[in-house]
Short mmCIF file of C-alpha atoms in Angstrom, two decimals:
data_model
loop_
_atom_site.label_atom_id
_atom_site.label_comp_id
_atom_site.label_asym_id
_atom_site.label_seq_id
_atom_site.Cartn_x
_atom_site.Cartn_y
_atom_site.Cartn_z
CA UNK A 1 12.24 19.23 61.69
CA UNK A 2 9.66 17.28 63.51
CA UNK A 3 6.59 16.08 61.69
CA UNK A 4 4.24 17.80 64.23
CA UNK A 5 6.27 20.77 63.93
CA UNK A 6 6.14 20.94 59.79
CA UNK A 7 2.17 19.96 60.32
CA UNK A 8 1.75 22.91 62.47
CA UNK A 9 3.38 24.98 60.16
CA UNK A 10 1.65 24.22 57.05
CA UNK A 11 -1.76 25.06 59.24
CA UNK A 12 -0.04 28.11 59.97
CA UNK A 13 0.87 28.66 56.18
CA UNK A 14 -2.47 27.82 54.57
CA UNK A 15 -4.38 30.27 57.35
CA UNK A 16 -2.29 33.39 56.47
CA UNK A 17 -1.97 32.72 53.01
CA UNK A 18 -5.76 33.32 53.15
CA UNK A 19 -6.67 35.62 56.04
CA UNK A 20 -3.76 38.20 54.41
CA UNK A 21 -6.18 39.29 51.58
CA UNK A 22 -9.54 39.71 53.72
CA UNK A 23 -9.03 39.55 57.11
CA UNK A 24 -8.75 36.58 59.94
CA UNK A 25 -12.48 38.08 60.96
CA UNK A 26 -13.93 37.41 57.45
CA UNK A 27 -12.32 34.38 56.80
CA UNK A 28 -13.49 32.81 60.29
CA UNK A 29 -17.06 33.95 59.25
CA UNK A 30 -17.13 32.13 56.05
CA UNK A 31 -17.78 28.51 57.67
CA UNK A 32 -20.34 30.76 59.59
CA UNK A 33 -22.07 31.42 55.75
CA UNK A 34 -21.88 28.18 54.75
CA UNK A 35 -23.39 26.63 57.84
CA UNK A 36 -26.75 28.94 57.39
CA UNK A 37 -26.53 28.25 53.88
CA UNK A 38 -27.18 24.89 54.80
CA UNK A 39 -29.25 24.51 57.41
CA UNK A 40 -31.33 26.90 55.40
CA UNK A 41 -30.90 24.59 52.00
CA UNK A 42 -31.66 21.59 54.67
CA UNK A 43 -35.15 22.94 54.84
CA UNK A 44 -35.40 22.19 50.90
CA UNK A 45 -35.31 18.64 51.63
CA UNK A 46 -39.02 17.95 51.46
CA UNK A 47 -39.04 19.40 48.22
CA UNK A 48 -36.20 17.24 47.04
CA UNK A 49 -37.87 14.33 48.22
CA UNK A 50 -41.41 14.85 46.45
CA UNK A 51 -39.46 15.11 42.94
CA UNK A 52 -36.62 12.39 43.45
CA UNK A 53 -36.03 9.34 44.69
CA UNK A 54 -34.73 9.04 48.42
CA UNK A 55 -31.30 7.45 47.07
CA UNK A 56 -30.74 10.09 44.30
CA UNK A 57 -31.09 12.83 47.19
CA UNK A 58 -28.82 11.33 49.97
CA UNK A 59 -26.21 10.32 46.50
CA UNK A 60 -25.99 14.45 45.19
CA UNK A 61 -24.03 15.35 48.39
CA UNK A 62 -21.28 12.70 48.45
CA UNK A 63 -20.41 12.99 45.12
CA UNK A 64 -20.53 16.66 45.53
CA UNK A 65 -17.74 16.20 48.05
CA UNK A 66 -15.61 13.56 46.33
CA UNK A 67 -15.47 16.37 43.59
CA UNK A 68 -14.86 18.87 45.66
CA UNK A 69 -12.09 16.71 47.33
CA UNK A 70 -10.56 16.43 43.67
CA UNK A 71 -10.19 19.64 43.32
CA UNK A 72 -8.68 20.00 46.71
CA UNK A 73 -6.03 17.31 46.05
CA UNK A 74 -5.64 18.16 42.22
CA UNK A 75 -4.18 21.81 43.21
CA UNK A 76 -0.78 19.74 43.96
CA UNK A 77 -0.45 18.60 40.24
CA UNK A 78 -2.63 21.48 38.19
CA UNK A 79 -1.68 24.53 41.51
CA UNK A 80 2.01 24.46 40.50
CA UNK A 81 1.40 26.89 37.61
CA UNK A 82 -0.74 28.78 39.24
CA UNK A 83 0.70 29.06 42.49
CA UNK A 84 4.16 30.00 40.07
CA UNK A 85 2.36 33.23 38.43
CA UNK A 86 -0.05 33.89 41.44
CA UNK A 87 1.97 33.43 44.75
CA UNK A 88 5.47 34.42 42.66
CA UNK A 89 6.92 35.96 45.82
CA UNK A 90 5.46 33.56 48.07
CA UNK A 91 7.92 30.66 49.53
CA UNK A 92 5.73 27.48 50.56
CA UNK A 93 6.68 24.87 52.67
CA UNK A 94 5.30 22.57 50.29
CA UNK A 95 8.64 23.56 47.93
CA UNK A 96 11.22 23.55 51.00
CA UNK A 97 12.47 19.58 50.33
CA UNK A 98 15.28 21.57 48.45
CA UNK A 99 16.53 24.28 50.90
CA UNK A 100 15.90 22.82 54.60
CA UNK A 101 16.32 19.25 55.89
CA UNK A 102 13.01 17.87 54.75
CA UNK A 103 12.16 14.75 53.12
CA UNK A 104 9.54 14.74 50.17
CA UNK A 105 7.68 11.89 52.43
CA UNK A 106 7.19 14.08 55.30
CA UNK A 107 6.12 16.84 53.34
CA UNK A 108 3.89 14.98 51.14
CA UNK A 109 2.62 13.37 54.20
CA UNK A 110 2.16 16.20 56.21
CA UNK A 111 0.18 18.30 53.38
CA UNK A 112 -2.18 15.93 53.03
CA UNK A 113 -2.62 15.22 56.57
CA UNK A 114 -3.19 19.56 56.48
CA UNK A 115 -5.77 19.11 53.61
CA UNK A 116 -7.71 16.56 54.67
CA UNK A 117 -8.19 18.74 58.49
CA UNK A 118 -7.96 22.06 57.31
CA UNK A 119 -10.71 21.24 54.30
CA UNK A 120 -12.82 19.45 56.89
CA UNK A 121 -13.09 21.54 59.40
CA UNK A 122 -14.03 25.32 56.55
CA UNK A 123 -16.11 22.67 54.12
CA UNK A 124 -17.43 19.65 55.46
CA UNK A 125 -17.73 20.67 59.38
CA UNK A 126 -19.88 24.10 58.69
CA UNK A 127 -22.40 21.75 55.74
CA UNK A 128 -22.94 19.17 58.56
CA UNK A 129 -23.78 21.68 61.28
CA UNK A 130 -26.09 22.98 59.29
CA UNK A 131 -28.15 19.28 58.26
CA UNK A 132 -28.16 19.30 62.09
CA UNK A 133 -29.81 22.37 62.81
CA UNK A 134 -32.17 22.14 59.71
CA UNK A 135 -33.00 18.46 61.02
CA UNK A 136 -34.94 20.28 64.02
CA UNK A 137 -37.38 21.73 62.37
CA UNK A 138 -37.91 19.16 59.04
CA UNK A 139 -39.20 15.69 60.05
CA UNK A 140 -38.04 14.11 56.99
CA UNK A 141 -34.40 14.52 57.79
CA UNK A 142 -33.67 11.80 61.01
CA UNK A 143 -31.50 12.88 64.24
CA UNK A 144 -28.94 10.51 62.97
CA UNK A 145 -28.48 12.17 59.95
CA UNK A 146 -25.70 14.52 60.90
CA UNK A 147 -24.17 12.23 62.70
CA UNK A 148 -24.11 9.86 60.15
CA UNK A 149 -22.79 12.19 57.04
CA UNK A 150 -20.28 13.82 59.50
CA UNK A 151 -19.13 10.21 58.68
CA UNK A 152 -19.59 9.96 55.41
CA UNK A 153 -19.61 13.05 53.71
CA UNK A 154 -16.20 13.12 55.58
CA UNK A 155 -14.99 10.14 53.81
CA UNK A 156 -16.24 11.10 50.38
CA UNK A 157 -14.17 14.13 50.69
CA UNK A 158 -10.88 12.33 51.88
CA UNK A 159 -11.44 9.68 49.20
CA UNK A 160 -11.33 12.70 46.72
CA UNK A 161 -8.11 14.00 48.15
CA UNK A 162 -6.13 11.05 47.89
CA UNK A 163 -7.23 9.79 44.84
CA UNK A 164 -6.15 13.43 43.43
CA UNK A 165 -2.69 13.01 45.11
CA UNK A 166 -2.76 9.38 44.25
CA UNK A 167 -3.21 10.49 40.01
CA UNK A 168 -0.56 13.11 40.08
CA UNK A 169 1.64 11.00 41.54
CA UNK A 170 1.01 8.24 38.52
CA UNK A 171 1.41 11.65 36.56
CA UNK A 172 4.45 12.04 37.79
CA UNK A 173 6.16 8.94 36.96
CA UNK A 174 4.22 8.51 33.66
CA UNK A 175 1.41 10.66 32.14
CA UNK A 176 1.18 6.80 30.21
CA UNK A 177 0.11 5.03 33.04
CA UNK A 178 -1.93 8.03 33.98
CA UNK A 179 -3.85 7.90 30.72
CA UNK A 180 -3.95 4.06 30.87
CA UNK A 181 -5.37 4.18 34.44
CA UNK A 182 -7.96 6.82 33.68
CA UNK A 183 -9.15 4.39 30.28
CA UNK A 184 -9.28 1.66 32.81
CA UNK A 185 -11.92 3.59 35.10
CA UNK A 186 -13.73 4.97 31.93
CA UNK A 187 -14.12 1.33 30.98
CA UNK A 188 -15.40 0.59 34.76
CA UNK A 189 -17.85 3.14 34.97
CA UNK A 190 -19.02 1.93 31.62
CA UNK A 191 -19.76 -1.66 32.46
CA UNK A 192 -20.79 -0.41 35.65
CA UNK A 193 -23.89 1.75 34.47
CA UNK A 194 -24.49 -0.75 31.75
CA UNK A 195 -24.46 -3.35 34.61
CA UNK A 196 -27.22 -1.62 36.33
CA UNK A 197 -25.10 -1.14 39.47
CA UNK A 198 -26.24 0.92 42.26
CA UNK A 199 -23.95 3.15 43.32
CA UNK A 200 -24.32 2.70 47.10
CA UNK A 201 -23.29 -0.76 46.42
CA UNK A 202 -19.34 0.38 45.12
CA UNK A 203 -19.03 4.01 46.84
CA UNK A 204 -18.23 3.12 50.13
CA UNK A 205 -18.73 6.03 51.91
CA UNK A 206 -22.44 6.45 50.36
CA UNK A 207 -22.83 2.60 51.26
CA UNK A 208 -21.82 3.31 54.74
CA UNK A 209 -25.16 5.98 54.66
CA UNK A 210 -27.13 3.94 53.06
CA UNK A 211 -26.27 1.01 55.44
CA UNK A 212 -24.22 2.23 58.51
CA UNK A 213 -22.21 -0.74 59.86
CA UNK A 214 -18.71 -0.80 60.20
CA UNK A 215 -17.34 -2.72 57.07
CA UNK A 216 -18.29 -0.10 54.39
CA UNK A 217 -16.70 2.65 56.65
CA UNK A 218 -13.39 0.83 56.98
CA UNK A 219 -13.33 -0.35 53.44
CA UNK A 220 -13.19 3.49 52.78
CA UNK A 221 -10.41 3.96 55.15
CA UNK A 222 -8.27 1.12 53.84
CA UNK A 223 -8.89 2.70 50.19
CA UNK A 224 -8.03 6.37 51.39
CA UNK A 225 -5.01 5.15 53.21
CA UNK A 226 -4.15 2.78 50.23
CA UNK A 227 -4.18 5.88 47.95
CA UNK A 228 -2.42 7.98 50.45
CA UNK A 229 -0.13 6.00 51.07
CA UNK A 230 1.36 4.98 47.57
CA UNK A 231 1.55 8.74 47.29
CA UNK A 232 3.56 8.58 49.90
CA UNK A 233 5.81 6.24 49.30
CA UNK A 234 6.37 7.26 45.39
CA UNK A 235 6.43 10.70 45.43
CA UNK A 236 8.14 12.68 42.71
CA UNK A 237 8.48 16.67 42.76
CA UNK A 238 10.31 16.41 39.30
CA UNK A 239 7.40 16.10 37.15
CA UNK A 240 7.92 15.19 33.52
CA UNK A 241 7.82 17.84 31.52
CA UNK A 242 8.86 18.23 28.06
CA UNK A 243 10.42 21.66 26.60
CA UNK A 244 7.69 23.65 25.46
CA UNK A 245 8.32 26.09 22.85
CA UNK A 246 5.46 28.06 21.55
CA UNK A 247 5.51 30.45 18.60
CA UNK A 248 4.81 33.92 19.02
CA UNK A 249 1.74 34.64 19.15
CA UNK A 250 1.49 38.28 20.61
CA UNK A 251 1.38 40.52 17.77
CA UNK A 252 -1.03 38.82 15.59
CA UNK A 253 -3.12 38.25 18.30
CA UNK A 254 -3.53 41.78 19.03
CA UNK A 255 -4.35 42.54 15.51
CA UNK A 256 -7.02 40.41 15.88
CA UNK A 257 -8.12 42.34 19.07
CA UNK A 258 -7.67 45.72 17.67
CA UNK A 259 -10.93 46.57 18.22
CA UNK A 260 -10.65 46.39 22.47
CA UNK A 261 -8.95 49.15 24.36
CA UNK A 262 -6.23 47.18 25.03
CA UNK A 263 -5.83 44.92 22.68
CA UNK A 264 -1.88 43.28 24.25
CA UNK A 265 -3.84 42.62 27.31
CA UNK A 266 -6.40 40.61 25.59
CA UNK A 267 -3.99 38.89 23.28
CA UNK A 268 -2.19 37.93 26.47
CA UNK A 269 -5.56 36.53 28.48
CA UNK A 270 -5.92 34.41 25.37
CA UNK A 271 -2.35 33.19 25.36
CA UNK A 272 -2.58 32.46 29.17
CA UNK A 273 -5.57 30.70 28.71
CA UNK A 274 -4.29 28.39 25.60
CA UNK A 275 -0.40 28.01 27.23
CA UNK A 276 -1.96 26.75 30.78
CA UNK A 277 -2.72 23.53 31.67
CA UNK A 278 -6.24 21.90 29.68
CA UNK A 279 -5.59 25.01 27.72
CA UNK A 280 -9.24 26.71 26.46
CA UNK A 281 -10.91 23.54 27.00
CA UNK A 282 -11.60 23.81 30.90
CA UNK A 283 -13.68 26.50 29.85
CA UNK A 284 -15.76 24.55 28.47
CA UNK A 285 -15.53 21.78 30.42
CA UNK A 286 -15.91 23.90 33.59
CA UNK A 287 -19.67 24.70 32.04
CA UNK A 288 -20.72 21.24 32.09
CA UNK A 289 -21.27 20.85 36.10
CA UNK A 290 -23.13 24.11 36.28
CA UNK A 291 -25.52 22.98 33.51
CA UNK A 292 -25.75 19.90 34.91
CA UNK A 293 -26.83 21.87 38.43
CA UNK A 294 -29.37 23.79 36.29
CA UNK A 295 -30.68 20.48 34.82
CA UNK A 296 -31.10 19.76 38.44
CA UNK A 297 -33.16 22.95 39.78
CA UNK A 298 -34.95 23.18 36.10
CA UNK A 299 -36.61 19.76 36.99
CA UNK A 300 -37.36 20.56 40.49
CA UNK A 301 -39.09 24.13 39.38
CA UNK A 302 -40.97 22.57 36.72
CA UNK A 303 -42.22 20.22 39.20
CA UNK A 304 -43.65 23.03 41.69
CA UNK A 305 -44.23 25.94 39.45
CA UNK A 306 -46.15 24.73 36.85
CA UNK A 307 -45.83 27.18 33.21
CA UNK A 308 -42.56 27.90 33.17
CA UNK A 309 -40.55 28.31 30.40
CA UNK A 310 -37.15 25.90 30.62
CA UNK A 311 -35.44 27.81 27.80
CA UNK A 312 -35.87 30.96 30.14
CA UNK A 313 -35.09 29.91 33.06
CA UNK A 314 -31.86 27.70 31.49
CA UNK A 315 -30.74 31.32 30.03
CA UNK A 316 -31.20 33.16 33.32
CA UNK A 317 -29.01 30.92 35.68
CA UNK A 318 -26.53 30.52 32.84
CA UNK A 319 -26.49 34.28 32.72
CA UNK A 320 -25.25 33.98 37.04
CA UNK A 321 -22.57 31.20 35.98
CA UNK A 322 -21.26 32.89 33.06
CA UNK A 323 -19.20 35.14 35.35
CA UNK A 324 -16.92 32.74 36.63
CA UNK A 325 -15.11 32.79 33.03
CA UNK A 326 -13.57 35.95 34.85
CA UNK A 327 -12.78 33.93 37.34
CA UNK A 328 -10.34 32.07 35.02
CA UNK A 329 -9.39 35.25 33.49
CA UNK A 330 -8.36 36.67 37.26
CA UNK A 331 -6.48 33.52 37.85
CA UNK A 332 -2.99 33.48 36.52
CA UNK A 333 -1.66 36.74 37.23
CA UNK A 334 -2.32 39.83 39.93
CA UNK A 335 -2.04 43.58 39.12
CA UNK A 336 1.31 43.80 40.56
CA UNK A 337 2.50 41.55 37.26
CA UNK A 338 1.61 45.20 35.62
CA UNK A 339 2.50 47.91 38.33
CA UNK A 340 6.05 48.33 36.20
CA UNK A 341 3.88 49.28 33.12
CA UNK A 342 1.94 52.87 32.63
CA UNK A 343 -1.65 51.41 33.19
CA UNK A 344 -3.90 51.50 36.08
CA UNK A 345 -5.99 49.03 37.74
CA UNK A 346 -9.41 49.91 36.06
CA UNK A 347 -7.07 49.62 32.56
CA UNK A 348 -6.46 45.87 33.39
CA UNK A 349 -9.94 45.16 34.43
CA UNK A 350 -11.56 46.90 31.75
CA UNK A 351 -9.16 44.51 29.36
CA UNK A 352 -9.98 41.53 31.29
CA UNK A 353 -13.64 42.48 30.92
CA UNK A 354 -13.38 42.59 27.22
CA UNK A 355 -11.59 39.23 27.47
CA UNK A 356 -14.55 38.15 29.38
CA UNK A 357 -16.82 39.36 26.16
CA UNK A 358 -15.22 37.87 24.14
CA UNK A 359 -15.26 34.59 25.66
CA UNK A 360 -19.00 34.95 26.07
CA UNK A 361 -19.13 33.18 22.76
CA UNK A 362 -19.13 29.81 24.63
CA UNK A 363 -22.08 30.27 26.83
CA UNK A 364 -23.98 31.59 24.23
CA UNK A 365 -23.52 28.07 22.12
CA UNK A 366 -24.15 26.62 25.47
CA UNK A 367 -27.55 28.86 25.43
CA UNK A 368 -28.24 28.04 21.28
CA UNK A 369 -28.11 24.86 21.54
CA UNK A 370 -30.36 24.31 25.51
CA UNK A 371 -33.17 26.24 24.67
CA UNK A 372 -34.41 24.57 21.40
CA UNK A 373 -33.81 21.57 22.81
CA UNK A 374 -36.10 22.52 25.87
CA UNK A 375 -38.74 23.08 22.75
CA UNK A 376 -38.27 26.80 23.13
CA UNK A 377 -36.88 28.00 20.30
CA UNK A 378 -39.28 30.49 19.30
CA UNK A 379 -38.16 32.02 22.72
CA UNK A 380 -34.49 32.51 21.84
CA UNK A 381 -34.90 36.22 21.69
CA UNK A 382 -35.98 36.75 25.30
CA UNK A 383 -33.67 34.21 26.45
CA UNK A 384 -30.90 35.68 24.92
CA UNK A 385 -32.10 39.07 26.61
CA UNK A 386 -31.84 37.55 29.69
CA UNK A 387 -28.69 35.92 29.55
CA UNK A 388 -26.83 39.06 28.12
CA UNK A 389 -28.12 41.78 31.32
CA UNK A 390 -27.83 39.24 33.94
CA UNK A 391 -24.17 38.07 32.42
CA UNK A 392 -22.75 41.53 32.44
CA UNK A 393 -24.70 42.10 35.77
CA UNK A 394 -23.58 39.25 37.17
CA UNK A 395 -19.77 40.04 36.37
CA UNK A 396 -20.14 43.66 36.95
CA UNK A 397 -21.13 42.62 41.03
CA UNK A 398 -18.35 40.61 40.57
CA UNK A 399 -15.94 43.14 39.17
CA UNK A 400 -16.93 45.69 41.99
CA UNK A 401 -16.49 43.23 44.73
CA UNK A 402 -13.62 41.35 43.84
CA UNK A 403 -11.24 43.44 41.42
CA UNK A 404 -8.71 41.18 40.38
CA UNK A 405 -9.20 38.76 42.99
CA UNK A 406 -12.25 37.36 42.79
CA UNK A 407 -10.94 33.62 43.21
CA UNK A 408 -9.85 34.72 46.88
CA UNK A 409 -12.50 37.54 47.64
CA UNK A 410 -15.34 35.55 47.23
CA UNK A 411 -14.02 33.16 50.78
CA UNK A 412 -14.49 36.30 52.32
CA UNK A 413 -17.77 36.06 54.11
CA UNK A 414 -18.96 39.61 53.95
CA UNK A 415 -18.42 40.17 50.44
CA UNK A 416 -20.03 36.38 49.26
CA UNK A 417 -23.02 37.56 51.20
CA UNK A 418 -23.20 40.95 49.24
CA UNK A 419 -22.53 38.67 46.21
CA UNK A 420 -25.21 36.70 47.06
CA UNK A 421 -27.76 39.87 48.00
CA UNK A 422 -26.79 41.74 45.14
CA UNK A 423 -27.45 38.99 42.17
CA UNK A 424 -30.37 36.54 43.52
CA UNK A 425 -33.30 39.15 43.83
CA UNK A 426 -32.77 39.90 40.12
CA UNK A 427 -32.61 35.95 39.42
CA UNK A 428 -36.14 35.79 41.16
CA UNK A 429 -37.51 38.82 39.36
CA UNK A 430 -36.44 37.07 36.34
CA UNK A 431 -38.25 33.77 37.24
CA UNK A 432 -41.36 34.88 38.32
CA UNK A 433 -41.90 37.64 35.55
CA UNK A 434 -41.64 34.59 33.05
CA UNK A 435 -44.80 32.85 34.32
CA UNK A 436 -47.24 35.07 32.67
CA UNK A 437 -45.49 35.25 29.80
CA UNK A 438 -41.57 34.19 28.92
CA UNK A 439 -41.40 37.27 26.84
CA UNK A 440 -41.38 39.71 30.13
CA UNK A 441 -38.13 37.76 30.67
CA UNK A 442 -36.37 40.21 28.12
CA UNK A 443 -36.71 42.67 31.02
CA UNK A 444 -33.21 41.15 31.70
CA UNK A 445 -31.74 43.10 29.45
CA UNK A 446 -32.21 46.46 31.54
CA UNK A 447 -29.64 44.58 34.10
CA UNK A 448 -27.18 45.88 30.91
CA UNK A 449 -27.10 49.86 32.18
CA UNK A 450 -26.27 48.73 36.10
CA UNK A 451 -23.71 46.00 34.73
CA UNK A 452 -21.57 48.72 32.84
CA UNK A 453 -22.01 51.32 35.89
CA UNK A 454 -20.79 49.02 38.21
CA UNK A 455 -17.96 48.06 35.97
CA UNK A 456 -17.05 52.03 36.05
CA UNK A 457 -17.14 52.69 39.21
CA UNK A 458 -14.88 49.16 40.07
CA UNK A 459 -12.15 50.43 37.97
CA UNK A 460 -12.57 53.85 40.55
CA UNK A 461 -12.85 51.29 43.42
CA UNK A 462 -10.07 49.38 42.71
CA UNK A 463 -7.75 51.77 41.49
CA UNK A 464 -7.79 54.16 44.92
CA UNK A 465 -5.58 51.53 46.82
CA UNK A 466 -3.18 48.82 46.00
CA UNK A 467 -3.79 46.06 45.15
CA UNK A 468 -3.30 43.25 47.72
CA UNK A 469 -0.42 40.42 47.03
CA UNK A 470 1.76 37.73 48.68
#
């Protein structure tokens, strides 16, 4: 098989895997979103500007897309267990080396060839656009902006990608070298901050921004190609794993869970969670870049509405990002994993929900620990109002949206805009009832009543047709 040919195919691939569950319409419409997301955001800038320094502002979105290119690349080393449970009956290209004349190279080759334009062109294209239009109406972003991070925000993202590729590669040889490489760039970034370096002076693609001339833009291709290309050249699909054998775990588990309707379910959720790759601790971990985003807007808010509360206002967007724990929940199985058992849909979501409960425990430490540390502890009663009716709220839109799916449904551009609608006026409400006094924020906890009816009538929702699957 011809390279093109195998490239064409794995663009083929990747846009039916995803316009199968929602539609080739609302996929097409979600770069749409995203572009009026942005030029909208774009509009922000002056804002941004008046509370940060120019550098910190142009730095947010390239390492924004690095990450995000991480996570692209990363799904070939973490995606194999998921794509095992999720996409069961699915047959990839990516796993064809073994059944049709294809080298590992070309495959290799050729998926990350279809990352880096797919990705592009439903990510990085549609955020541009928007900078672009938002540019022609806000003076303090220049004409050459979009131009220029078309460019750069472009190569942040394909630095992310192979560096990913580049790691599980390492990982595949040796998770030794892996760890010793990773040390290596913890020790870098240390002597690097304690060096005072800035980081437009080592990220080439920000330098390139910063400065555009042509020698920090092709240092960044050299690197991406460098990364690529030892990918490349020493790929490994037989990754090194050891025999894992795990005790039973089931039936004490769901002792301990005897209180839920279901408790097997939840016993299983919990031994997903702990069997999968980073086990219970990308929960956790996964909180840190959302709090770290709510550092971000608490400091700009503060800034322009004076008498606000940060305890509050840290408990009402943690509320909003507390639902993506269902997100992991939703991630390693579909409901056809249970159509050969007497349940229904709104059985498995109504266990997953009390999975989700359950697991609430973590943002609620989170929540303990943020808002005497903001000096609010003698608000921790209204915050903790707050957080609990926008949580289940929050999940409950969710739940009625998305089912089991929400990982997929939420590309869909119709339903991220009804996401969007249905959770953000009550986030506002939240926010501006605070400023007289942080104790109307406990009006949060009226969110509880719509959360659970909305959970009801998902299980109804979801339960009248069949579930979609690969």
């Amino acid at each position: 098989m011809a390279f093109g040919t195998l490239f064409s195919a794995m663009l083929k691939e990747e846009w039916r895997m995803h316009s199968t569950m929602f539609g080739s319409r609302g996929f097409l419409l979600f770069p749409v979103v995203l572009t009026v997301m942005a030029a909208v955001a774009s509009l922000a800038v002056p804002v941004f500007l008046a509370v940060m320094p120019p550098g910190t502002v142009s730095t947010a979105p390239h390492i924004f897309y690095l990450i995000a290119g991480i996570s692209v690349g990363s799904f070939g080393l973490l995606g194999r267990e998921v794509m095992n449970r999720r996409f069961g009956q699915a047959s990839l290209l990516a796993y064809s080396s073994r059944s049709l004349p294809i080298s590992e190279r070309a495959i290799i080759a050729a998926f990350i060839l279809k990352d880096c334009l797919y990705y592009f062109v439903f990510w990085v294209l549609p955020a541009v656009a928007g900078i672009a239009v938002g540019s022609l109406v806000v003076p303090e972003i220049p004409p050459v902006a979009a131009p220029l991070l078309l460019v750069s925000l472009g190569l942040s993202f394909f630095m992310g990608i192979a560096l990913a590729f580049f790691l599980s590669t390492v990982y595949a040889w040796s998770p030794r070298a892996l760890a010793t490489i990773l040390g290596l760039l913890v020790i870098v970034i240390v002597l690097f901050v304690a060096g005072g370096w800035s980081l437009a002076e080592v990220f080439f693609p920000l330098a390139f921004y910063a400065a555009p001339s042509l020698m920090p833009a092709a240092l960044s291709v050299v690197l991406i190609l460098l990364l690529a290309g030892l990918s490349i050249a020493f790929v490994n699909i037989d990754f090194p794993e050891s025999d894992r054998r795990y005790p039973c775990r089931l039936p004490a588990l769901s002792r301990t869970f005897g209180m839920t309707s279901a408790p097997h379910f939840v016993a299983k959720d919990f031994i997903d969670l702990r069997r999968s790759d980073g086990g219970m601790g990308k929960i956790v971990f996964s909180f840190l870049f959302p709090v770290g985003i709510i550092w971000l807007m608490l400091t700009i808010l503060q800034y322009f509405i004076p008498g606000l509360a940060p305890g509050i206002i840290f408990a009402v967007l943690l509320g909003v990002f507390t639902s993506t724990i269902y997100n992991w929940l939703t991630e390693y199985d579909l409901f056809t994993s249970y159509a050969f058992l007497p349940v229904t849909t709104g059985q498995v979501i109504r266990a997953k929900l009390e999975s989700y409960l359950i697991l609430n425990i973590i943002p609620v430490v989170f929540l303990l620990v943020a808002v005497p540390f903001f000096g609010d502890a003698f608000l921790l009663i209204p915050a903790l109002a707050a957080f609990a009716g926008l949580s289940l709220y929050a999940v409950g839109v969710t739940v009625y949206l998305c089912g089991l799916s929400p990982n997929v449904m939420l590309y869909d551009a119709r339903t991220f805009l009804l996401y969007v609608a249905a959770i953000a006026p009550f986030v506002l409400l939240l926010i501006f009832l605070s400023i007289p006094s942080p104790w109307y924020a406990a009006a949060g906890i009226l969110l509880l009543p719509a959360g659970v009816l909305l959970i009801q009538k998902a299980g109804e929702r979801h339960g009248s047709f069949e579930e979609r699957s690969f």
